[in-house]
Amino acid sequence: RKLEELEEELKSLGGIDRYQQASVISTQHFKTSKWVIQALRRIGKLPSDSKPKTLEVGAINDQLCTSPLLDVRAIDINSQLPCIEERDFFTVEPEHSYDVVVCSMVRLLCQLKHDGVLFLILPTRCLITSQIRSQENFQSILESIGFELVEPAHNTPHLSFFVLKGRPEWIEIAQSHSLSAEGRATSSKQRTQK
C-alpha cells in the first residue's frame, strides 16, 4: 500500500521524467564527476597508466561517461542519453569487476573488486527525515553491511556524498553468495532442460 502511495505522489509531481530533469539541474550546480575524480586522486585510486573500470548507477548526465580518466559503464532505468544504458540495476549480474561504483540511488558490494571504491550520493533529506534520522546513523548502517568510510562525508544543502570501500571479508562473503546463487540457478536451469 505504501508503495502505491509513493508511486501516486511521484506521478502527481510529474513522474520520473520530472525527477530526472530536477536532478540534471542539480548536477549543473555541483559536478559529481569532478568530486569523483578529485576523491579518487586523494585516496590514490586514479592510476596514471590505466582507466579504473567504473559502474555508474542512476546516471542522469554524461559527465562520467565522457571522462577521459575513467572506463565507464553508465546505467539508468530511464535513460535520457545515448551513452547511458537503459537498464534496471537489479537485473545487472554481480560481476565483482569494478574498481569504482558511483551510485546516486541505492547490491553494490557484489559489483566491487576487493580494493574497489564506492561513491554513494543520496538526498540529505532521505537521511534526516527517514527512520535513519542522521548521517551518523546511516554511517553505522553502512558499516554494519560491510562498508567503511574512506574520507569524511561531503554535504551540500540537498545532497550527501560518501566515499566508501567494502571491507575485504564482506566482499568475500558477497562473492561466495553470488557464486552459490549462480550455481543454484545453473543447476535449476539444467534440471528444467532435462
Short mmCIF file of C-alpha atoms in Angstrom, two decimals:
data_model
loop_
_atom_site.label_atom_id
_atom_site.label_comp_id
_atom_site.label_asym_id
_atom_site.label_seq_id
_atom_site.Cartn_x
_atom_site.Cartn_y
_atom_site.Cartn_z
CA ARG A 1 0.00 0.00 0.00
CA LYS A 2 2.79 2.41 0.93
CA LEU A 3 4.50 1.74 -2.43
CA GLU A 4 1.29 2.61 -4.28
CA GLU A 5 1.02 5.87 -2.31
CA LEU A 6 4.61 6.78 -3.16
CA GLU A 7 4.07 5.99 -6.84
CA GLU A 8 0.98 8.22 -6.87
CA GLU A 9 2.91 11.01 -5.17
CA LEU A 10 5.70 10.72 -7.75
CA LYS A 11 3.14 10.88 -10.58
CA SER A 12 1.49 13.95 -9.05
CA LEU A 13 4.89 15.69 -9.00
CA GLY A 14 5.46 15.00 -12.70
CA GLY A 15 6.78 11.43 -12.65
CA ILE A 16 10.27 10.08 -13.18
CA ASP A 17 10.97 12.39 -16.13
CA ARG A 18 10.38 15.46 -13.96
CA TYR A 19 12.53 13.96 -11.20
CA GLN A 20 15.36 13.44 -13.68
CA GLN A 21 15.03 16.98 -15.03
CA ALA A 22 15.40 18.31 -11.49
CA SER A 23 18.43 16.07 -10.96
CA VAL A 24 20.06 17.37 -14.14
CA ILE A 25 19.60 20.94 -12.90
CA SER A 26 21.11 19.97 -9.54
CA THR A 27 24.21 18.47 -11.19
CA GLN A 28 24.76 21.68 -13.12
CA HIS A 29 25.49 23.35 -9.78
CA PHE A 30 27.60 20.55 -8.30
CA LYS A 31 29.60 18.37 -10.69
CA THR A 32 29.57 14.83 -9.37
CA SER A 33 32.26 13.85 -11.88
CA LYS A 34 34.65 16.47 -10.51
CA TRP A 35 34.04 15.23 -6.96
CA VAL A 36 34.62 11.59 -8.00
CA ILE A 37 37.88 12.36 -9.85
CA GLN A 38 39.21 14.54 -7.02
CA ALA A 39 38.35 11.93 -4.39
CA LEU A 40 39.98 9.14 -6.44
CA ARG A 41 43.14 11.24 -6.63
CA ARG A 42 43.08 11.98 -2.88
CA ILE A 43 42.78 8.31 -1.94
CA GLY A 44 45.32 7.11 -4.54
CA LYS A 45 42.87 5.20 -6.74
CA LEU A 46 43.39 7.08 -10.02
CA PRO A 47 46.38 5.45 -11.72
CA SER A 48 48.17 7.32 -14.48
CA ASP A 49 48.69 4.18 -16.59
CA SER A 50 45.12 2.85 -16.77
CA LYS A 51 41.47 3.86 -16.50
CA PRO A 52 39.61 2.46 -13.49
CA LYS A 53 36.66 0.30 -14.58
CA THR A 54 33.64 2.26 -13.33
CA LEU A 55 29.94 1.44 -12.96
CA GLU A 56 27.65 4.46 -12.64
CA VAL A 57 24.19 3.55 -11.36
CA GLY A 58 21.36 6.04 -11.78
CA ALA A 59 23.24 8.10 -14.38
CA ILE A 60 21.42 11.26 -15.40
CA ASN A 61 24.12 13.03 -17.40
CA ASP A 62 27.23 12.21 -19.40
CA GLN A 63 29.77 13.79 -17.04
CA LEU A 64 31.38 10.48 -16.05
CA CYS A 65 30.76 8.77 -19.43
CA THR A 66 32.86 11.40 -21.16
CA SER A 67 35.68 11.47 -18.61
CA PRO A 68 38.98 10.58 -20.27
CA LEU A 69 40.24 9.27 -16.92
CA LEU A 70 37.65 6.50 -16.38
CA ASP A 71 36.31 3.46 -18.29
CA VAL A 72 32.61 3.96 -17.53
CA ARG A 73 29.51 1.80 -17.91
CA ALA A 74 26.61 4.09 -17.07
CA ILE A 75 23.12 2.70 -16.47
CA ASP A 76 19.73 4.12 -15.57
CA ILE A 77 16.23 2.67 -15.53
CA ASN A 78 15.02 5.59 -17.65
CA SER A 79 18.00 6.62 -19.79
CA GLN A 80 17.88 10.09 -21.30
CA LEU A 81 21.20 9.93 -23.21
CA PRO A 82 22.76 7.53 -25.76
CA CYS A 83 25.87 6.91 -23.59
CA ILE A 84 23.67 5.67 -20.73
CA GLU A 85 22.44 2.08 -20.98
CA GLU A 86 18.75 1.77 -20.13
CA ARG A 87 18.85 -0.95 -17.52
CA ASP A 88 17.34 -1.76 -14.14
CA PHE A 89 20.25 -2.07 -11.70
CA PHE A 90 18.65 -5.10 -10.07
CA THR A 91 18.95 -7.03 -13.36
CA VAL A 92 22.73 -6.48 -13.54
CA GLU A 93 24.56 -9.70 -12.71
CA PRO A 94 27.07 -9.39 -9.84
CA GLU A 95 30.46 -9.18 -11.56
CA HIS A 96 32.93 -8.23 -8.80
CA SER A 97 34.91 -6.50 -11.54
CA TYR A 98 34.55 -2.77 -10.95
CA ASP A 99 37.27 -0.61 -9.47
CA VAL A 100 34.72 2.13 -8.80
CA VAL A 101 30.95 2.18 -8.38
CA VAL A 102 29.18 5.55 -8.40
CA CYS A 103 25.61 5.33 -7.20
CA SER A 104 23.18 8.12 -6.63
CA MET A 105 20.43 5.65 -5.93
CA VAL A 106 21.00 2.62 -4.00
CA ARG A 107 23.71 -4.90 -4.21
CA LEU A 108 26.70 -2.70 -4.59
CA LEU A 109 29.11 -4.89 -2.68
CA CYS A 110 28.55 -7.57 -5.35
CA GLN A 111 29.94 -5.30 -8.06
CA LEU A 112 33.14 -4.13 -6.37
CA LYS A 113 36.60 -5.67 -6.53
CA HIS A 114 38.36 -6.32 -3.20
CA ASP A 115 40.01 -2.91 -3.32
CA GLY A 116 37.18 -1.10 -5.13
CA VAL A 117 35.70 2.25 -4.15
CA LEU A 118 32.00 3.12 -3.88
CA PHE A 119 30.76 6.68 -4.36
CA LEU A 120 27.28 6.94 -2.87
CA ILE A 121 25.17 10.04 -3.37
CA LEU A 122 21.86 10.45 -1.55
CA PRO A 123 19.45 13.28 -0.96
CA THR A 124 20.24 14.65 2.50
CA ARG A 125 16.52 14.78 3.17
CA CYS A 126 16.37 10.97 2.87
CA LEU A 127 18.85 10.71 5.72
CA ILE A 128 17.27 13.18 8.11
CA THR A 129 13.54 12.68 7.52
CA SER A 130 13.54 8.89 7.38
CA GLN A 131 13.85 6.40 10.22
CA ILE A 132 17.63 6.81 9.89
CA ARG A 133 17.36 10.38 11.28
CA SER A 134 21.05 11.32 10.88
CA GLN A 135 24.15 10.88 8.79
CA GLU A 136 25.89 9.19 11.74
CA ASN A 137 23.16 6.55 11.92
CA PHE A 138 23.45 5.99 8.17
CA GLN A 139 27.22 5.54 8.50
CA SER A 140 26.60 2.93 11.22
CA ILE A 141 24.24 1.10 8.88
CA LEU A 142 26.83 1.20 6.09
CA GLU A 143 29.44 -0.26 8.47
CA SER A 144 27.05 -2.99 9.56
CA ILE A 145 26.61 -4.14 5.93
CA GLY A 146 30.32 -4.20 5.13
CA PHE A 147 31.33 -0.68 4.06
CA GLU A 148 33.70 1.77 5.66
CA LEU A 149 34.24 5.47 5.01
CA VAL A 150 37.42 6.29 3.13
CA GLU A 151 37.12 10.01 3.86
CA PRO A 152 34.59 12.18 5.69
CA ALA A 153 31.21 12.65 4.02
CA HIS A 154 30.74 15.75 1.89
CA ASN A 155 27.44 17.62 2.15
CA THR A 156 25.65 20.25 0.09
CA PRO A 157 22.28 21.68 1.11
CA HIS A 158 20.48 18.93 -0.84
CA LEU A 159 22.90 16.01 -1.24
CA SER A 160 25.21 13.88 0.91
CA PHE A 161 28.27 12.32 -0.73
CA PHE A 162 30.07 9.27 0.65
CA VAL A 163 33.37 7.69 -0.45
CA LEU A 164 33.34 4.08 0.77
CA LYS A 165 35.17 0.82 0.37
CA GLY A 166 33.97 -2.66 1.11
CA ARG A 167 35.70 -4.48 3.93
CA PRO A 168 37.52 -7.44 2.33
CA GLU A 169 35.84 -10.07 4.50
CA TRP A 170 32.40 -8.74 3.47
CA ILE A 171 33.29 -8.69 -0.22
CA GLU A 172 34.41 -12.34 0.05
CA ILE A 173 31.07 -13.22 1.66
CA ALA A 174 29.17 -11.33 -1.07
CA GLN A 175 31.20 -13.10 -3.77
CA SER A 176 30.59 -16.53 -2.28
CA HIS A 177 26.85 -15.82 -2.01
CA SER A 178 26.60 -14.62 -5.60
CA LEU A 179 28.64 -17.59 -6.85
CA SER A 180 26.49 -20.05 -4.93
CA ALA A 181 23.35 -18.31 -6.25
CA GLU A 182 24.72 -18.56 -9.80
CA GLY A 183 25.42 -22.26 -9.20
CA ARG A 184 21.89 -22.84 -7.92
CA ALA A 185 20.45 -21.00 -10.93
CA THR A 186 22.57 -23.08 -13.34
CA SER A 187 21.59 -26.33 -11.61
CA SER A 188 17.92 -25.37 -11.69
CA LYS A 189 18.14 -24.44 -15.37
CA GLN A 190 19.85 -27.75 -16.19
CA ARG A 191 17.16 -29.70 -14.31
CA THR A 192 14.36 -27.93 -16.21
CA GLN A 193 16.07 -28.64 -19.54
CA LYS A 194 16.15 -32.41 -18.85
#
